[in-house]
Amino acid sequence: MNIVKVSAAALMLPLACTLCAAEIPLGEVKCLENGNWSASLAVERRGNAKMLIPHSVGEIKSYDWEKITDGKVIVRCRPGWGMTYRMLALLNEFGDSYAIIQKGARFHASFLSAKAKGDGAKEIILESGYVPVKGEKFSRNLPFKSMVIPFRGGWFEAAEIYKKVVADEQYLKDARARNFGQLENVGFWFWNRRTSDIVIPPIEKFAADSGVPVALDWYWWHDIPYDTSYPNYWPPREGVESFRKAVKKLNSLGIYAQTYINGLSWDMDDPTWKDGGERCGKINRKGKFVATAWNRFSKHRLAEMCGDSEKFQQHIRKAVRSVVPCGFQGQYLDQIGNGAYGCCWATNHTHAPGGGDHMVRNFRKYLRKVQSENPGVHLSSEDCNESYMDIFDSFILTSPSYERFNGGGKVDFEKVPVFPAVYHGAVVLFGNFATMSGIPAWDPKWPDSEKWTDEKDWPTLFPDQFPVELSRGVIWGAQPCAHNFRIEDASNPSCAKLYAFMIDTARFYHANRDFLLKGEMLHPGKMDCSIKNVEFLNRGTYSKKGEYSVATHELPVVFYSIWKCPSGKRAVILVNWSRNEEKFALKTRDVSCEGVIPALSWKKVEF
Ligand SMILES: [Zn+2]
């Protein structure tokens, strides 16, 4: 192993971001045909430019620019999983790149978009927009600051600019000032489903085998089938007495635990809907409820709630007050983090119809009530976001497993950790969909005829999927996790190396929390290592019996990130997820190192 400390000047790296660069003024604020308002700026697109999109942690996407015609919307981002932070960037291959940023918009129904100007998208129109409430008008300014900043470099330089823009925000100071308590000591999460006799034994075994403190995000503990009959969560599926006993056992084992409750949706096809559901539902511009039938068996429609939904919120608050006192340290409230945004056009709600900022403000009031009724209990929700990050203590991620949601075929984008580069340490990230057996959880309340009866040896057919998904989140600074981990997986001979890697990952993460939980991400520089084409099983919770597809993605065999911990120590964190020993050579602004990493193993290089 050779390690050399270097200065930026010694390396032929992209130029550092021009943090002091002047902003370029956007055009006049204009009212669009649909009543929204926006300001825009056309910038030059050069070479094989890419877009840096605020989907989940962040995403880089390439385009076939020559085929794009004048006026085409290349990307439009709205709050939720489609815009977790408010920056969209054009990464030009040559010359200046451009970041369009909204400052102070985290409660607002804002949007960012990029449109082609001229055939072949010779120029890109970057647009900052807003959906007002009815009657709200603007002349020169939207209710937040919009800016375009030119810079040189890639996603990390864009993240550095954004980090500087949000540095003085009070929500960030408040979020960072929190004590995360037992959450800080978690070394591995289990995203397990069903009753305690299925959920707990594999966790207990893993905790004993690894010696690392673990956590449980407990799904399907409730009697109702998944994605049906919300918000009627109590009583537990296995009975109150058995459930309480199980939680006591988790407590005695020192396992941090939280249960699933959906914080956003009410089942329109449940009898309780007639008792206040209609009054609470979010209404779109056409006057309809915003509803999705996620559960393909029951086909029940889950309607999203408006923030002005007292009756619904009372149901959820009561459910939380029933569950938490059993002995849980946290409460997971699904969909708020990635779905409680945007507009409601109801005319019988307390807010004016339209966008504005009422949705997030009202959801925050509801969350504050949950907090005050359950003092000391952590709240958790889905995906990165700025709107609620000072209230929720943790966010679950599925994006470390993004290839499995591609619907088959070649994956043509890359997730990059912009959100952690900006916000790491201010909120705890955890999670992925890494499923060692390759078999999604099955709810016995679904029809028996739909259950797969001829499972294959998925870990042998897709040997790289589990280690890629498991290790990627850790490299981004998220706590590691396994999904639907069953007791038989821990002793399956096909999975022996994967189980050993799980244990190594838990121990490595836990021993390096100073960097991976609390650290500041440093410039990634350039890595030289082998590239491998990886196949991913695409099969979801609701996939039809016998149906699956395969996605492929070319990936570097060594994932890595570089961190400075609060005490000032710096380290490169590396993982070789492949089944062969691999060489690597890394050059960054701060360090240059090279070496060899054994198969399926982690390495830390301090400098
Ligand atoms: Zn409303």
Coordinates of C-alpha atoms and ligand atoms in Angstrom, one line a residue:
M1 CA 0.0 0.0 0.0
N2 CA 1.4 3.4 -1.0
I3 CA -0.1 6.5 0.5
V4 CA 0.9 10.0 -0.5
K5 CA -0.5 13.2 0.8
V6 CA -0.8 15.6 -2.1
S7 CA -1.8 19.2 -2.8
A8 CA -4.4 19.9 -5.5
A9 CA -1.9 21.7 -7.6
A10 CA 0.1 18.5 -8.0
L11 CA -2.8 16.7 -9.7
M12 CA -4.4 17.0 -13.1
L13 CA -8.0 17.1 -11.6
P14 CA -10.9 19.1 -12.8
L15 CA -10.7 22.7 -11.5
A16 CA -12.1 23.3 -8.1
C17 CA -15.5 24.8 -8.0
T18 CA -15.7 28.5 -8.4
L19 CA -17.5 29.2 -5.1
C20 CA -16.9 32.9 -5.4
A21 CA -18.4 33.0 -8.9
A22 CA -21.0 35.6 -9.5
E23 CA -24.6 34.4 -10.0
I24 CA -26.1 35.0 -13.4
P25 CA -29.4 36.8 -13.1
L26 CA -32.5 34.9 -14.3
G27 CA -35.0 36.4 -16.7
E28 CA -38.2 38.2 -15.6
V29 CA -40.7 36.2 -13.4
K30 CA -43.5 35.2 -15.8
C31 CA -47.0 33.8 -15.3
L32 CA -47.3 30.6 -17.3
E33 CA -50.5 29.4 -19.1
N34 CA -51.5 27.1 -16.3
G35 CA -51.2 29.8 -13.7
N36 CA -47.8 28.8 -12.4
W37 CA -44.9 31.3 -12.2
S38 CA -41.3 30.9 -13.3
A39 CA -38.1 32.6 -14.2
S40 CA -35.5 31.1 -16.5
L41 CA -32.1 31.4 -18.1
A42 CA -30.7 29.8 -21.3
V43 CA -27.1 28.4 -21.0
E44 CA -24.8 26.8 -23.5
R45 CA -24.8 23.0 -23.7
R46 CA -21.3 21.6 -24.6
G47 CA -20.1 18.2 -25.7
N48 CA -21.5 15.2 -24.0
A49 CA -23.1 17.2 -21.2
K50 CA -25.0 15.4 -18.4
M51 CA -27.8 16.5 -16.1
L52 CA -27.3 16.3 -12.3
I53 CA -30.9 15.7 -11.0
P54 CA -32.1 15.9 -7.4
H55 CA -33.8 12.5 -7.4
S56 CA -33.3 10.8 -4.0
V57 CA -29.6 11.1 -3.1
G58 CA -28.8 12.6 -6.5
E59 CA -28.5 11.3 -10.0
I60 CA -26.5 11.8 -13.2
K61 CA -28.2 11.2 -16.5
S62 CA -26.8 11.2 -20.1
Y63 CA -28.9 12.2 -23.1
D64 CA -28.8 11.6 -26.9
W65 CA -28.7 15.4 -27.3
E66 CA -28.8 15.5 -31.2
K67 CA -32.2 13.7 -31.2
I68 CA -33.8 16.3 -28.8
T69 CA -36.0 18.8 -30.5
D70 CA -36.6 22.4 -29.7
G71 CA -38.8 23.0 -26.6
K72 CA -38.7 19.4 -25.3
V73 CA -38.7 19.2 -21.5
I74 CA -35.6 17.3 -20.6
V75 CA -36.3 17.0 -16.9
R76 CA -38.8 18.5 -14.5
C77 CA -38.4 18.1 -10.8
R78 CA -41.0 18.5 -8.1
P79 CA -40.6 18.1 -4.3
G80 CA -40.7 14.5 -3.0
W81 CA -38.4 11.7 -4.2
G82 CA -38.1 13.7 -7.5
M83 CA -36.5 16.7 -5.8
T84 CA -35.1 16.0 -2.4
Y85 CA -32.9 19.2 -2.5
R86 CA -33.4 22.2 -4.7
M87 CA -30.7 22.2 -7.2
L88 CA -30.6 21.1 -10.9
A89 CA -27.3 21.3 -12.8
L90 CA -26.0 21.0 -16.3
L91 CA -22.6 19.3 -16.2
N92 CA -20.8 20.5 -19.3
E93 CA -18.0 18.3 -20.5
F94 CA -16.0 21.4 -21.6
G95 CA -16.2 24.9 -20.1
D96 CA -18.6 26.1 -17.5
S97 CA -21.3 23.9 -15.9
Y98 CA -24.4 25.6 -14.4
A99 CA -26.3 25.0 -11.2
I100 CA -29.8 26.4 -10.8
I101 CA -30.7 26.7 -7.1
Q102 CA -33.7 27.7 -5.0
K103 CA -32.8 29.0 -1.6
G104 CA -35.5 29.2 1.1
A105 CA -38.0 27.1 -1.0
R106 CA -38.1 24.0 1.2
F107 CA -41.8 24.4 2.2
H108 CA -43.0 25.7 -1.2
A109 CA -44.6 23.9 -4.1
S110 CA -41.7 24.9 -6.3
F111 CA -40.2 23.1 -9.3
L112 CA -37.0 23.1 -11.3
S113 CA -36.8 22.2 -15.0
A114 CA -34.5 22.0 -18.0
K115 CA -35.8 22.5 -21.6
A116 CA -34.1 22.3 -24.9
K117 CA -33.6 25.5 -26.9
G118 CA -33.1 24.8 -30.6
D119 CA -33.0 21.3 -32.2
G120 CA -30.2 19.2 -30.8
A121 CA -30.5 21.2 -27.5
K122 CA -27.7 23.6 -28.4
E123 CA -28.8 25.6 -25.4
I124 CA -30.6 24.5 -22.2
I125 CA -33.3 26.6 -20.6
L126 CA -32.9 26.3 -16.8
E127 CA -36.2 27.2 -15.1
S128 CA -37.1 27.9 -11.5
G129 CA -40.9 27.8 -10.9
Y130 CA -43.6 27.9 -8.3
V131 CA -47.3 26.8 -8.1
P132 CA -49.1 29.6 -6.1
V133 CA -52.3 29.4 -4.2
K134 CA -55.3 30.9 -5.9
G135 CA -55.0 34.6 -6.4
E136 CA -51.3 34.8 -5.4
K137 CA -49.4 37.1 -7.9
F138 CA -45.9 38.1 -8.4
S139 CA -44.1 40.8 -10.4
R140 CA -40.4 40.6 -9.9
N141 CA -39.7 37.9 -7.3
L142 CA -40.9 34.4 -6.4
P143 CA -41.3 33.8 -2.6
F144 CA -37.8 32.4 -2.5
K145 CA -34.5 33.2 -4.0
S146 CA -33.6 31.6 -7.4
M147 CA -30.0 31.7 -8.7
V148 CA -27.9 30.2 -11.5
I149 CA -24.2 29.7 -10.6
P150 CA -21.5 28.8 -13.1
F151 CA -18.8 26.4 -12.0
R152 CA -16.2 24.0 -13.2
G153 CA -16.3 20.3 -12.3
G154 CA -18.9 17.5 -11.6
W155 CA -21.4 16.5 -9.1
F156 CA -19.2 17.0 -6.1
E157 CA -18.4 20.6 -7.1
A158 CA -22.1 21.2 -7.5
A159 CA -22.7 19.8 -4.0
E160 CA -20.0 22.1 -2.6
I161 CA -21.8 25.1 -4.0
Y162 CA -25.1 24.0 -2.6
K163 CA -23.6 23.2 0.7
K164 CA -22.4 26.8 0.9
V165 CA -25.8 28.2 -0.1
V166 CA -27.6 26.3 2.7
A167 CA -24.8 26.7 5.3
D168 CA -26.6 29.5 7.2
E169 CA -30.0 27.9 7.2
Q170 CA -31.5 27.5 10.7
Y171 CA -33.1 24.1 9.9
L172 CA -29.6 22.7 9.2
K173 CA -28.2 24.1 12.4
D174 CA -31.2 22.6 14.4
A175 CA -30.8 19.3 12.7
R176 CA -27.1 19.1 13.4
A177 CA -27.5 20.1 17.0
R178 CA -29.6 17.0 17.8
N179 CA -28.5 14.1 19.9
F180 CA -29.4 10.9 18.1
G181 CA -29.0 8.8 21.2
Q182 CA -29.2 5.0 20.6
L183 CA -29.5 5.6 16.9
E184 CA -25.9 6.6 16.8
N185 CA -24.8 3.3 18.0
V186 CA -26.6 1.2 15.4
G187 CA -24.3 -0.9 13.2
F188 CA -26.8 -2.7 11.0
W189 CA -30.5 -2.5 10.2
F190 CA -33.0 -5.2 9.4
W191 CA -36.0 -4.3 7.2
N192 CA -38.1 -7.3 8.2
R193 CA -41.8 -8.2 7.8
R194 CA -44.5 -10.2 9.5
T195 CA -44.9 -11.6 13.0
S196 CA -42.2 -11.7 15.7
D197 CA -41.5 -15.4 15.3
I198 CA -40.3 -14.7 11.7
V199 CA -38.8 -11.2 12.2
I200 CA -36.7 -11.6 15.4
P201 CA -34.8 -14.9 15.3
P202 CA -32.5 -13.9 12.3
I203 CA -31.7 -10.5 14.0
E204 CA -30.9 -12.2 17.3
K205 CA -28.6 -14.6 15.5
F206 CA -26.9 -11.8 13.6
A207 CA -26.4 -9.7 16.7
A208 CA -24.8 -12.6 18.4
D209 CA -22.6 -13.6 15.4
S210 CA -21.4 -10.0 14.7
G211 CA -21.3 -8.5 18.2
V212 CA -22.6 -5.3 16.7
P213 CA -25.7 -3.4 18.0
V214 CA -28.5 -3.8 15.4
A215 CA -31.9 -2.2 14.6
L216 CA -35.3 -3.3 13.3
D217 CA -37.7 -1.5 11.0
W218 CA -40.7 -3.8 11.5
Y219 CA -43.2 -4.0 8.7
W220 CA -46.4 -6.0 8.6
W221 CA -46.7 -6.2 12.4
H222 CA -50.3 -5.0 12.0
D223 CA -53.3 -7.2 11.5
I224 CA -54.4 -5.5 8.2
P225 CA -52.8 -6.7 4.9
Y226 CA -50.1 -4.4 3.5
D227 CA -51.3 -1.3 1.7
T228 CA -54.9 -2.0 2.6
S229 CA -57.3 -0.7 5.3
Y230 CA -55.0 2.2 6.4
P231 CA -55.2 3.9 8.9
N232 CA -56.4 0.9 11.1
Y233 CA -53.1 -0.4 12.4
W234 CA -53.9 -1.6 15.9
P235 CA -54.1 -4.4 17.1
P236 CA -51.0 -6.4 16.1
R237 CA -51.3 -9.4 13.9
E238 CA -50.0 -11.8 16.5
G239 CA -52.2 -10.4 19.3
V240 CA -51.4 -7.7 21.8
E241 CA -49.9 -10.0 24.5
S242 CA -47.5 -11.8 22.1
F243 CA -46.5 -8.5 20.5
R244 CA -45.7 -6.8 23.8
K245 CA -43.7 -9.8 24.8
A246 CA -41.7 -9.6 21.5
V247 CA -40.9 -6.0 22.0
K248 CA -39.7 -6.7 25.6
K249 CA -37.4 -9.3 24.1
L250 CA -36.0 -6.7 21.6
N251 CA -35.4 -4.4 24.5
S252 CA -33.7 -7.0 26.5
L253 CA -31.4 -7.7 23.5
G254 CA -30.6 -4.0 23.2
I255 CA -32.1 -3.9 19.7
Y256 CA -33.3 -0.4 18.5
A257 CA -36.7 -0.9 17.0
Q258 CA -39.5 1.0 15.2
T259 CA -42.7 -0.1 13.4
Y260 CA -44.3 0.8 10.1
I261 CA -47.2 3.1 10.0
N262 CA -48.2 5.0 6.8
G263 CA -48.3 8.7 7.7
L264 CA -49.8 9.9 4.4
S265 CA -52.5 7.6 3.1
W266 CA -56.1 6.5 3.9
D267 CA -57.7 3.5 2.1
M268 CA -60.7 4.9 0.1
D269 CA -62.2 1.4 -0.1
D270 CA -62.1 0.8 3.7
P271 CA -65.4 1.4 5.6
T272 CA -63.7 4.0 7.8
W273 CA -63.2 6.2 4.7
K274 CA -66.9 7.3 4.9
D275 CA -66.2 8.7 8.3
G276 CA -64.1 11.8 7.4
G277 CA -61.8 10.5 4.6
E278 CA -63.3 12.6 1.9
R279 CA -62.8 15.8 3.9
C280 CA -59.1 15.0 4.5
G281 CA -58.0 13.9 1.0
K282 CA -55.6 15.9 -1.2
I283 CA -57.5 17.2 -4.3
N284 CA -55.8 17.7 -7.7
R285 CA -56.6 20.5 -10.2
K286 CA -59.3 18.4 -11.8
G287 CA -61.1 18.0 -8.5
K288 CA -60.1 14.4 -8.0
F289 CA -58.5 12.6 -5.1
V290 CA -54.8 11.7 -5.5
A291 CA -54.9 7.9 -5.1
T292 CA -53.0 4.8 -6.0
A293 CA -53.9 1.1 -5.7
W294 CA -50.4 -0.2 -4.7
N295 CA -51.8 -3.6 -3.5
R296 CA -52.6 -5.5 -6.7
F297 CA -54.5 -8.2 -4.8
S298 CA -57.0 -6.0 -2.9
K299 CA -56.8 -3.2 -5.5
H300 CA -57.8 -0.8 -2.6
R301 CA -57.0 2.8 -3.5
L302 CA -54.8 4.6 -1.1
A303 CA -55.6 8.4 -1.1
E304 CA -52.9 10.9 -0.2
M305 CA -54.0 13.2 2.6
C306 CA -53.8 17.0 2.5
G307 CA -51.9 18.6 5.5
D308 CA -55.3 19.9 6.6
S309 CA -56.6 16.5 7.6
E310 CA -57.3 16.6 11.4
K311 CA -59.4 13.4 11.4
F312 CA -56.8 11.3 9.6
Q313 CA -54.1 12.7 11.8
Q314 CA -56.1 11.8 14.9
H315 CA -56.1 8.1 13.6
I316 CA -52.4 8.1 13.1
R317 CA -51.6 9.8 16.4
K318 CA -53.8 7.3 18.2
A319 CA -52.1 4.4 16.4
V320 CA -48.6 5.7 17.4
R321 CA -49.8 6.2 21.0
S322 CA -50.8 2.5 21.0
V323 CA -47.6 1.1 19.5
V324 CA -44.8 3.2 20.9
P325 CA -45.5 2.6 24.7
C326 CA -44.9 -1.2 24.0
G327 CA -41.2 -0.3 24.1
F328 CA -40.1 1.1 20.8
Q329 CA -37.4 3.7 20.4
G330 CA -38.6 5.1 17.1
Q331 CA -41.7 5.3 14.9
Y332 CA -41.6 5.1 11.1
L333 CA -44.2 7.2 9.3
D334 CA -44.1 6.1 5.6
Q335 CA -44.5 8.4 2.6
I336 CA -44.3 11.7 4.4
G337 CA -40.6 12.2 3.5
N338 CA -41.2 11.5 -0.1
G339 CA -44.9 12.4 -0.7
A340 CA -46.2 15.1 1.6
Y341 CA -45.7 18.0 -0.8
G342 CA -47.3 20.1 -3.5
C343 CA -50.8 21.3 -4.1
C344 CA -54.3 20.8 -2.9
W345 CA -57.2 22.4 -4.8
A346 CA -59.9 21.5 -2.3
T347 CA -62.3 24.4 -1.7
N348 CA -63.5 23.3 1.7
H349 CA -60.1 23.2 3.4
T350 CA -58.7 25.9 5.7
H351 CA -56.0 26.8 3.2
A352 CA -56.4 28.7 -0.1
P353 CA -56.6 26.2 -3.1
G354 CA -53.4 25.6 -5.0
G355 CA -49.7 25.2 -4.1
G356 CA -48.0 27.7 -1.9
D357 CA -46.5 26.3 1.3
H358 CA -49.5 25.1 3.3
M359 CA -48.9 21.4 2.6
V360 CA -45.5 21.1 4.2
R361 CA -46.4 23.6 7.0
N362 CA -49.5 21.6 8.0
F363 CA -47.7 18.3 7.8
R364 CA -45.0 19.7 10.1
K365 CA -47.7 20.8 12.6
Y366 CA -49.0 17.2 12.6
L367 CA -45.5 15.8 13.1
R368 CA -44.8 18.2 16.0
K369 CA -48.0 16.9 17.7
V370 CA -46.8 13.2 17.3
Q371 CA -43.4 14.3 18.7
S372 CA -44.9 16.0 21.7
E373 CA -47.2 13.1 22.5
N374 CA -44.2 10.6 22.4
P375 CA -41.3 12.5 24.0
G376 CA -37.9 11.1 23.4
V377 CA -39.1 8.8 20.5
H378 CA -37.3 9.2 17.2
L379 CA -39.4 9.7 14.1
S380 CA -38.4 8.2 10.7
S381 CA -39.7 8.5 7.1
E382 CA -38.9 7.7 3.5
D383 CA -36.1 9.1 1.5
C384 CA -33.9 12.2 1.8
N385 CA -35.6 15.6 2.0
E386 CA -35.0 19.1 3.3
S387 CA -38.6 19.9 4.2
Y388 CA -38.8 17.6 7.3
M389 CA -35.1 16.8 8.0
D390 CA -35.1 18.9 11.2
I391 CA -38.1 16.8 12.5
F392 CA -37.4 13.3 11.4
D393 CA -34.3 11.7 12.9
S394 CA -33.7 9.2 10.2
F395 CA -34.7 8.4 6.6
I396 CA -34.8 5.0 5.0
L397 CA -33.3 4.8 1.5
T398 CA -34.1 2.4 -1.4
S399 CA -31.7 4.1 -3.8
P400 CA -28.6 2.0 -2.9
S401 CA -30.6 -0.7 -4.7
Y402 CA -31.6 1.4 -7.7
E403 CA -30.9 -1.1 -10.4
R404 CA -33.5 -3.5 -9.1
F405 CA -36.3 -0.9 -9.8
N406 CA -35.2 -0.4 -13.4
G407 CA -37.8 -2.7 -14.9
G408 CA -35.0 -4.7 -16.7
G409 CA -32.6 -3.6 -19.4
K410 CA -29.4 -1.5 -19.4
V411 CA -29.4 1.1 -16.5
D412 CA -28.6 4.4 -18.2
F413 CA -28.1 6.6 -15.2
E414 CA -26.0 6.7 -12.0
K415 CA -26.9 7.6 -8.5
V416 CA -24.4 9.9 -6.8
P417 CA -24.4 11.0 -3.1
V418 CA -25.1 14.7 -3.4
F419 CA -27.5 14.8 -0.4
P420 CA -24.9 13.1 1.9
A421 CA -22.2 15.4 0.6
V422 CA -24.3 18.4 1.6
Y423 CA -26.1 17.2 4.7
H424 CA -24.2 14.2 6.2
G425 CA -24.4 14.1 10.0
A426 CA -27.6 16.3 10.2
V427 CA -30.0 13.3 9.8
V428 CA -29.3 9.5 9.9
L429 CA -29.7 7.7 6.6
F430 CA -30.1 3.9 6.5
G431 CA -31.5 1.2 4.3
N432 CA -31.5 -0.5 0.9
F433 CA -33.5 -3.3 -0.7
A434 CA -30.7 -5.8 -0.5
T435 CA -32.4 -9.2 -0.2
M436 CA -29.9 -12.1 0.3
S437 CA -32.3 -14.8 -0.8
G438 CA -33.7 -12.8 -3.8
I439 CA -37.2 -13.6 -2.5
P440 CA -39.5 -10.7 -1.6
A441 CA -41.6 -11.0 1.6
W442 CA -45.0 -12.6 1.1
D443 CA -48.0 -11.6 3.2
P444 CA -50.1 -14.7 4.0
K445 CA -53.1 -12.5 3.8
W446 CA -52.7 -12.4 0.0
P447 CA -54.2 -15.1 -2.2
D448 CA -52.3 -18.4 -2.0
S449 CA -52.7 -19.0 -5.7
E450 CA -50.5 -15.9 -6.4
K451 CA -47.5 -17.2 -4.3
W452 CA -44.4 -18.4 -6.2
T453 CA -43.9 -22.1 -5.8
D454 CA -40.7 -22.7 -7.8
E455 CA -38.1 -20.3 -6.4
K456 CA -34.7 -20.5 -8.0
D457 CA -31.2 -20.3 -6.4
W458 CA -31.2 -16.5 -6.8
P459 CA -28.0 -15.8 -4.9
T460 CA -26.1 -18.1 -7.3
L461 CA -27.8 -16.6 -10.4
F462 CA -27.2 -13.0 -9.3
P463 CA -24.1 -13.3 -7.1
D464 CA -23.0 -9.6 -7.1
Q465 CA -26.4 -8.0 -6.5
F466 CA -26.5 -8.3 -2.7
P467 CA -22.9 -7.1 -2.0
V468 CA -23.3 -4.1 -4.5
E469 CA -26.6 -3.0 -2.8
L470 CA -25.3 -3.6 0.7
S471 CA -22.0 -1.8 0.3
R472 CA -23.2 1.2 -1.8
G473 CA -25.3 2.7 1.0
V474 CA -22.4 2.5 3.4
I475 CA -20.1 4.2 1.0
W476 CA -22.7 7.0 0.8
G477 CA -22.6 7.3 4.6
A478 CA -25.9 5.4 5.3
Q479 CA -26.2 2.8 8.0
P480 CA -26.1 -0.7 6.4
C481 CA -29.3 -2.8 6.1
A482 CA -30.7 -6.1 4.8
H483 CA -34.2 -6.5 3.6
N484 CA -36.5 -9.5 4.4
F485 CA -33.6 -11.4 6.0
R486 CA -34.8 -14.8 7.2
I487 CA -33.3 -17.2 9.7
E488 CA -32.6 -19.8 6.9
D489 CA -30.6 -17.3 4.9
A490 CA -27.9 -17.2 7.7
S491 CA -27.2 -21.0 7.2
N492 CA -27.8 -21.3 3.4
P493 CA -24.6 -22.8 1.9
S494 CA -25.1 -20.7 -1.3
C495 CA -25.0 -17.5 0.9
A496 CA -22.1 -18.4 3.3
K497 CA -19.8 -15.8 1.8
L498 CA -22.5 -13.2 1.7
Y499 CA -23.4 -13.7 5.4
A500 CA -19.7 -13.3 6.3
F501 CA -19.7 -10.1 4.3
M502 CA -22.8 -8.9 6.1
I503 CA -21.0 -9.4 9.4
D504 CA -17.8 -7.7 8.2
T505 CA -19.9 -4.8 6.9
A506 CA -21.6 -4.3 10.3
R507 CA -18.3 -4.5 12.2
F508 CA -16.6 -2.1 9.7
Y509 CA -19.4 0.4 9.7
H510 CA -19.7 0.4 13.5
A511 CA -16.0 0.8 14.1
N512 CA -15.9 3.7 11.6
R513 CA -18.9 5.7 12.7
D514 CA -16.8 8.7 13.3
F515 CA -16.4 9.0 9.5
L516 CA -19.5 7.2 8.2
L517 CA -22.1 8.7 10.5
K518 CA -20.6 12.0 11.6
G519 CA -18.0 12.8 8.9
E520 CA -17.8 15.4 6.2
M521 CA -17.5 14.0 2.7
L522 CA -14.4 15.1 0.8
H523 CA -13.7 15.4 -2.9
P524 CA -13.7 12.0 -4.6
G525 CA -11.0 12.7 -7.2
K526 CA -10.4 9.9 -9.6
M527 CA -10.4 6.1 -9.1
D528 CA -8.7 3.6 -11.4
C529 CA -10.0 0.0 -11.0
S530 CA -11.7 -2.7 -13.0
I531 CA -15.2 -2.3 -14.3
K532 CA -17.7 -5.2 -14.3
N533 CA -21.0 -5.7 -15.9
V534 CA -23.4 -6.7 -13.1
E535 CA -26.8 -8.4 -13.5
F536 CA -29.7 -7.4 -11.2
L537 CA -32.8 -9.4 -10.5
N538 CA -35.8 -7.1 -11.0
R539 CA -38.6 -8.5 -8.9
G540 CA -40.7 -6.5 -6.5
T541 CA -43.1 -7.1 -3.6
Y542 CA -46.0 -7.1 -6.0
S543 CA -44.4 -8.8 -9.0
K544 CA -46.7 -11.4 -10.6
K545 CA -46.0 -15.1 -10.0
G546 CA -43.1 -16.3 -12.1
E547 CA -42.4 -12.8 -13.7
Y548 CA -39.1 -11.0 -13.3
S549 CA -36.7 -9.2 -15.5
V550 CA -32.9 -8.6 -15.5
A551 CA -31.2 -5.2 -15.4
T552 CA -27.5 -4.7 -16.2
H553 CA -25.1 -2.0 -15.1
E554 CA -21.4 -1.5 -15.7
L555 CA -19.9 -0.7 -12.3
P556 CA -16.4 -0.2 -10.8
V557 CA -15.5 -3.2 -8.6
V558 CA -14.2 -0.8 -5.9
F559 CA -16.7 1.6 -4.4
Y560 CA -15.2 4.3 -2.2
S561 CA -15.7 7.7 -0.4
I562 CA -13.4 10.0 1.5
W563 CA -14.3 11.6 4.9
K564 CA -13.1 14.0 7.5
C565 CA -14.4 13.1 10.9
P566 CA -15.2 15.7 13.6
S567 CA -11.8 15.3 15.3
G568 CA -10.1 16.2 12.0
K569 CA -8.8 12.7 11.0
R570 CA -9.3 11.9 7.3
A571 CA -9.7 8.5 5.7
V572 CA -10.5 6.8 2.4
I573 CA -13.2 4.1 2.9
L574 CA -13.0 1.4 0.2
V575 CA -14.9 -1.8 -0.5
N576 CA -14.3 -4.5 -3.1
W577 CA -17.8 -6.0 -3.6
S578 CA -16.6 -8.5 -6.3
R579 CA -15.6 -12.1 -5.9
N580 CA -11.9 -11.5 -6.9
E581 CA -9.0 -9.7 -5.4
E582 CA -8.8 -6.3 -7.1
K583 CA -6.2 -3.5 -7.6
F584 CA -7.0 0.1 -7.2
A585 CA -5.3 3.5 -7.6
L586 CA -6.9 6.7 -6.3
K587 CA -5.9 10.4 -6.8
T588 CA -7.8 13.2 -5.2
R589 CA -7.2 16.8 -4.1
D590 CA -6.0 15.5 -0.7
V591 CA -4.5 12.1 -1.1
S592 CA -3.1 9.6 -3.5
C593 CA -3.1 5.9 -2.7
E594 CA -3.0 2.5 -4.4
G595 CA -3.1 -1.1 -3.4
V596 CA -5.0 -4.4 -3.5
I597 CA -8.2 -5.3 -1.8
P598 CA -9.3 -9.0 -1.2
A599 CA -12.7 -10.1 -2.5
L600 CA -15.7 -9.0 -0.6
S601 CA -13.9 -6.9 1.9
W602 CA -13.6 -3.4 3.4
K603 CA -10.5 -1.2 3.8
K604 CA -9.8 2.1 5.5
V605 CA -6.8 4.3 4.5
E606 CA -6.1 7.1 6.9
F607 CA -4.1 10.1 5.8
Ligands
ZN1 ZN -56.2 20.7 1.2

